[in-house]
Amino acid sequence: VLSRLARGIDGGEDPVLGGEEDCVFWYGDVTRDDLQAAIRMVKPGESRQSVTYVNRVLAFIFATDDSFKELMKLPKEPFKMSCGD
């Protein structure tokens, strides 16, 4: 999953440790309806691939246990990005 995420961004950008004012653009696949950055992956506990929003994957991968529990309570939609997209 991490290598697929890395292929979708510019090599000099960091979507995790970059500054809040830095915009990291996605060059990979997007959803049909709302053009959100997305990848296909098999989620934990599932057996089939599904489309997953990239910003949610990044948040879940690097979340603390407590943050993960809070993120699970949110609607299954892409997170609002600080760059406005």
JSON list of C-alpha atoms in Angstrom, two decimals:
[
{"chain": "A", "resi": 1, "resn": "VAL", "atom": "CA", "xyz": [0.00, 0.00, 0.00]},
{"chain": "A", "resi": 2, "resn": "LEU", "atom": "CA", "xyz": [2.77, 2.46, 0.87]},
{"chain": "A", "resi": 3, "resn": "SER", "atom": "CA", "xyz": [4.53, 1.95, -2.45]},
{"chain": "A", "resi": 4, "resn": "ARG", "atom": "CA", "xyz": [1.26, 2.58, -4.31]},
{"chain": "A", "resi": 5, "resn": "LEU", "atom": "CA", "xyz": [0.74, 5.76, -2.32]},
{"chain": "A", "resi": 6, "resn": "ALA", "atom": "CA", "xyz": [4.32, 6.87, -3.03]},
{"chain": "A", "resi": 7, "resn": "ARG", "atom": "CA", "xyz": [3.83, 6.37, -6.78]},
{"chain": "A", "resi": 8, "resn": "GLY", "atom": "CA", "xyz": [0.90, 8.79, -6.68]},
{"chain": "A", "resi": 9, "resn": "ILE", "atom": "CA", "xyz": [2.82, 11.79, -5.33]},
{"chain": "A", "resi": 10, "resn": "ASP", "atom": "CA", "xyz": [5.88, 13.77, -6.33]},
{"chain": "A", "resi": 11, "resn": "GLY", "atom": "CA", "xyz": [9.05, 12.26, -4.84]},
{"chain": "A", "resi": 12, "resn": "GLY", "atom": "CA", "xyz": [10.05, 15.51, -3.15]},
{"chain": "A", "resi": 13, "resn": "GLU", "atom": "CA", "xyz": [6.77, 15.92, -1.26]},
{"chain": "A", "resi": 14, "resn": "ASP", "atom": "CA", "xyz": [5.76, 14.45, 2.10]},
{"chain": "A", "resi": 15, "resn": "PRO", "atom": "CA", "xyz": [2.03, 14.12, 2.83]},
{"chain": "A", "resi": 16, "resn": "VAL", "atom": "CA", "xyz": [2.66, 13.04, 6.44]},
{"chain": "A", "resi": 17, "resn": "LEU", "atom": "CA", "xyz": [5.51, 15.17, 7.77]},
{"chain": "A", "resi": 18, "resn": "GLY", "atom": "CA", "xyz": [5.19, 18.13, 5.40]},
{"chain": "A", "resi": 19, "resn": "GLY", "atom": "CA", "xyz": [4.04, 21.44, 6.79]},
{"chain": "A", "resi": 20, "resn": "GLU", "atom": "CA", "xyz": [0.36, 22.28, 7.18]},
{"chain": "A", "resi": 21, "resn": "GLU", "atom": "CA", "xyz": [0.67, 24.99, 4.54]},
{"chain": "A", "resi": 22, "resn": "ASP", "atom": "CA", "xyz": [2.24, 22.58, 2.02]},
{"chain": "A", "resi": 23, "resn": "CYS", "atom": "CA", "xyz": [-0.08, 21.08, -0.58]},
{"chain": "A", "resi": 24, "resn": "VAL", "atom": "CA", "xyz": [0.79, 17.58, -1.80]},
{"chain": "A", "resi": 25, "resn": "PHE", "atom": "CA", "xyz": [-0.86, 16.84, -5.12]},
{"chain": "A", "resi": 26, "resn": "TRP", "atom": "CA", "xyz": [-2.08, 13.38, -6.13]},
{"chain": "A", "resi": 27, "resn": "TYR", "atom": "CA", "xyz": [-1.16, 12.05, -9.58]},
{"chain": "A", "resi": 28, "resn": "GLY", "atom": "CA", "xyz": [-2.77, 8.63, -9.27]},
{"chain": "A", "resi": 29, "resn": "ASP", "atom": "CA", "xyz": [-6.29, 7.32, -9.68]},
{"chain": "A", "resi": 30, "resn": "VAL", "atom": "CA", "xyz": [-9.32, 9.35, -8.63]},
{"chain": "A", "resi": 31, "resn": "THR", "atom": "CA", "xyz": [-12.97, 8.53, -7.98]},
{"chain": "A", "resi": 32, "resn": "ARG", "atom": "CA", "xyz": [-15.39, 8.99, -10.87]},
{"chain": "A", "resi": 33, "resn": "ASP", "atom": "CA", "xyz": [-18.00, 11.12, -9.16]},
{"chain": "A", "resi": 34, "resn": "ASP", "atom": "CA", "xyz": [-16.03, 13.66, -7.13]},
{"chain": "A", "resi": 35, "resn": "LEU", "atom": "CA", "xyz": [-12.43, 13.21, -8.40]},
{"chain": "A", "resi": 36, "resn": "GLN", "atom": "CA", "xyz": [-11.03, 12.34, -4.97]},
{"chain": "A", "resi": 37, "resn": "ALA", "atom": "CA", "xyz": [-7.59, 10.70, -4.70]},
{"chain": "A", "resi": 38, "resn": "ALA", "atom": "CA", "xyz": [-8.20, 6.96, -4.38]},
{"chain": "A", "resi": 39, "resn": "ILE", "atom": "CA", "xyz": [-6.61, 3.53, -4.52]},
{"chain": "A", "resi": 40, "resn": "ARG", "atom": "CA", "xyz": [-8.02, 0.03, -4.70]},
{"chain": "A", "resi": 41, "resn": "MET", "atom": "CA", "xyz": [-7.01, -2.17, -1.79]},
{"chain": "A", "resi": 42, "resn": "VAL", "atom": "CA", "xyz": [-8.17, -5.01, 0.42]},
{"chain": "A", "resi": 43, "resn": "LYS", "atom": "CA", "xyz": [-9.04, -3.55, 3.81]},
{"chain": "A", "resi": 44, "resn": "PRO", "atom": "CA", "xyz": [-8.23, -5.45, 7.01]},
{"chain": "A", "resi": 45, "resn": "GLY", "atom": "CA", "xyz": [-10.92, -8.02, 7.75]},
{"chain": "A", "resi": 46, "resn": "GLU", "atom": "CA", "xyz": [-12.22, -8.01, 4.16]},
{"chain": "A", "resi": 47, "resn": "SER", "atom": "CA", "xyz": [-11.53, -10.37, 1.28]},
{"chain": "A", "resi": 48, "resn": "ARG", "atom": "CA", "xyz": [-12.25, -8.16, -1.74]},
{"chain": "A", "resi": 49, "resn": "GLN", "atom": "CA", "xyz": [-10.68, -4.99, -3.08]},
{"chain": "A", "resi": 50, "resn": "SER", "atom": "CA", "xyz": [-12.57, -1.76, -2.72]},
{"chain": "A", "resi": 51, "resn": "VAL", "atom": "CA", "xyz": [-11.92, 1.87, -3.57]},
{"chain": "A", "resi": 52, "resn": "THR", "atom": "CA", "xyz": [-10.47, 3.77, -0.63]},
{"chain": "A", "resi": 53, "resn": "TYR", "atom": "CA", "xyz": [-9.74, 7.48, -0.30]},
{"chain": "A", "resi": 54, "resn": "VAL", "atom": "CA", "xyz": [-5.99, 8.17, -0.11]},
{"chain": "A", "resi": 55, "resn": "ASN", "atom": "CA", "xyz": [-6.26, 10.78, 2.65]},
{"chain": "A", "resi": 56, "resn": "ARG", "atom": "CA", "xyz": [-8.18, 8.31, 4.84]},
{"chain": "A", "resi": 57, "resn": "VAL", "atom": "CA", "xyz": [-5.58, 5.58, 4.23]},
{"chain": "A", "resi": 58, "resn": "LEU", "atom": "CA", "xyz": [-2.76, 7.92, 5.27]},
{"chain": "A", "resi": 59, "resn": "ALA", "atom": "CA", "xyz": [-4.63, 9.03, 8.37]},
{"chain": "A", "resi": 60, "resn": "PHE", "atom": "CA", "xyz": [-5.38, 5.47, 9.45]},
{"chain": "A", "resi": 61, "resn": "ILE", "atom": "CA", "xyz": [-1.88, 4.15, 8.77]},
{"chain": "A", "resi": 62, "resn": "PHE", "atom": "CA", "xyz": [-0.19, 6.78, 10.91]},
{"chain": "A", "resi": 63, "resn": "ALA", "atom": "CA", "xyz": [-2.86, 7.24, 13.60]},
{"chain": "A", "resi": 64, "resn": "THR", "atom": "CA", "xyz": [-2.28, 6.42, 17.25]},
{"chain": "A", "resi": 65, "resn": "ASP", "atom": "CA", "xyz": [-4.63, 3.83, 18.72]},
{"chain": "A", "resi": 66, "resn": "ASP", "atom": "CA", "xyz": [-6.81, 6.53, 20.31]},
{"chain": "A", "resi": 67, "resn": "SER", "atom": "CA", "xyz": [-6.90, 8.59, 17.11]},
{"chain": "A", "resi": 68, "resn": "PHE", "atom": "CA", "xyz": [-7.76, 5.46, 15.13]},
{"chain": "A", "resi": 69, "resn": "LYS", "atom": "CA", "xyz": [-10.80, 4.84, 17.33]},
{"chain": "A", "resi": 70, "resn": "GLU", "atom": "CA", "xyz": [-11.97, 8.42, 16.79]},
{"chain": "A", "resi": 71, "resn": "LEU", "atom": "CA", "xyz": [-11.42, 8.21, 13.02]},
{"chain": "A", "resi": 72, "resn": "MET", "atom": "CA", "xyz": [-13.55, 5.07, 12.87]},
{"chain": "A", "resi": 73, "resn": "LYS", "atom": "CA", "xyz": [-16.52, 7.09, 14.16]},
{"chain": "A", "resi": 74, "resn": "LEU", "atom": "CA", "xyz": [-16.40, 9.52, 11.23]},
{"chain": "A", "resi": 75, "resn": "PRO", "atom": "CA", "xyz": [-18.47, 9.11, 8.03]},
{"chain": "A", "resi": 76, "resn": "LYS", "atom": "CA", "xyz": [-16.81, 7.02, 5.32]},
{"chain": "A", "resi": 77, "resn": "GLU", "atom": "CA", "xyz": [-16.06, 10.08, 3.18]},
{"chain": "A", "resi": 78, "resn": "PRO", "atom": "CA", "xyz": [-12.79, 11.73, 2.16]},
{"chain": "A", "resi": 79, "resn": "PHE", "atom": "CA", "xyz": [-11.38, 14.09, 4.76]},
{"chain": "A", "resi": 80, "resn": "LYS", "atom": "CA", "xyz": [-11.44, 17.82, 3.99]},
{"chain": "A", "resi": 81, "resn": "MET", "atom": "CA", "xyz": [-7.96, 18.87, 2.91]},
{"chain": "A", "resi": 82, "resn": "SER", "atom": "CA", "xyz": [-6.24, 22.05, 4.08]},
{"chain": "A", "resi": 83, "resn": "CYS", "atom": "CA", "xyz": [-5.56, 23.02, 0.45]},
{"chain": "A", "resi": 84, "resn": "GLY", "atom": "CA", "xyz": [-9.28, 23.20, -0.17]},
{"chain": "A", "resi": 85, "resn": "ASP", "atom": "CA", "xyz": [-9.66, 20.14, -2.38]}
]
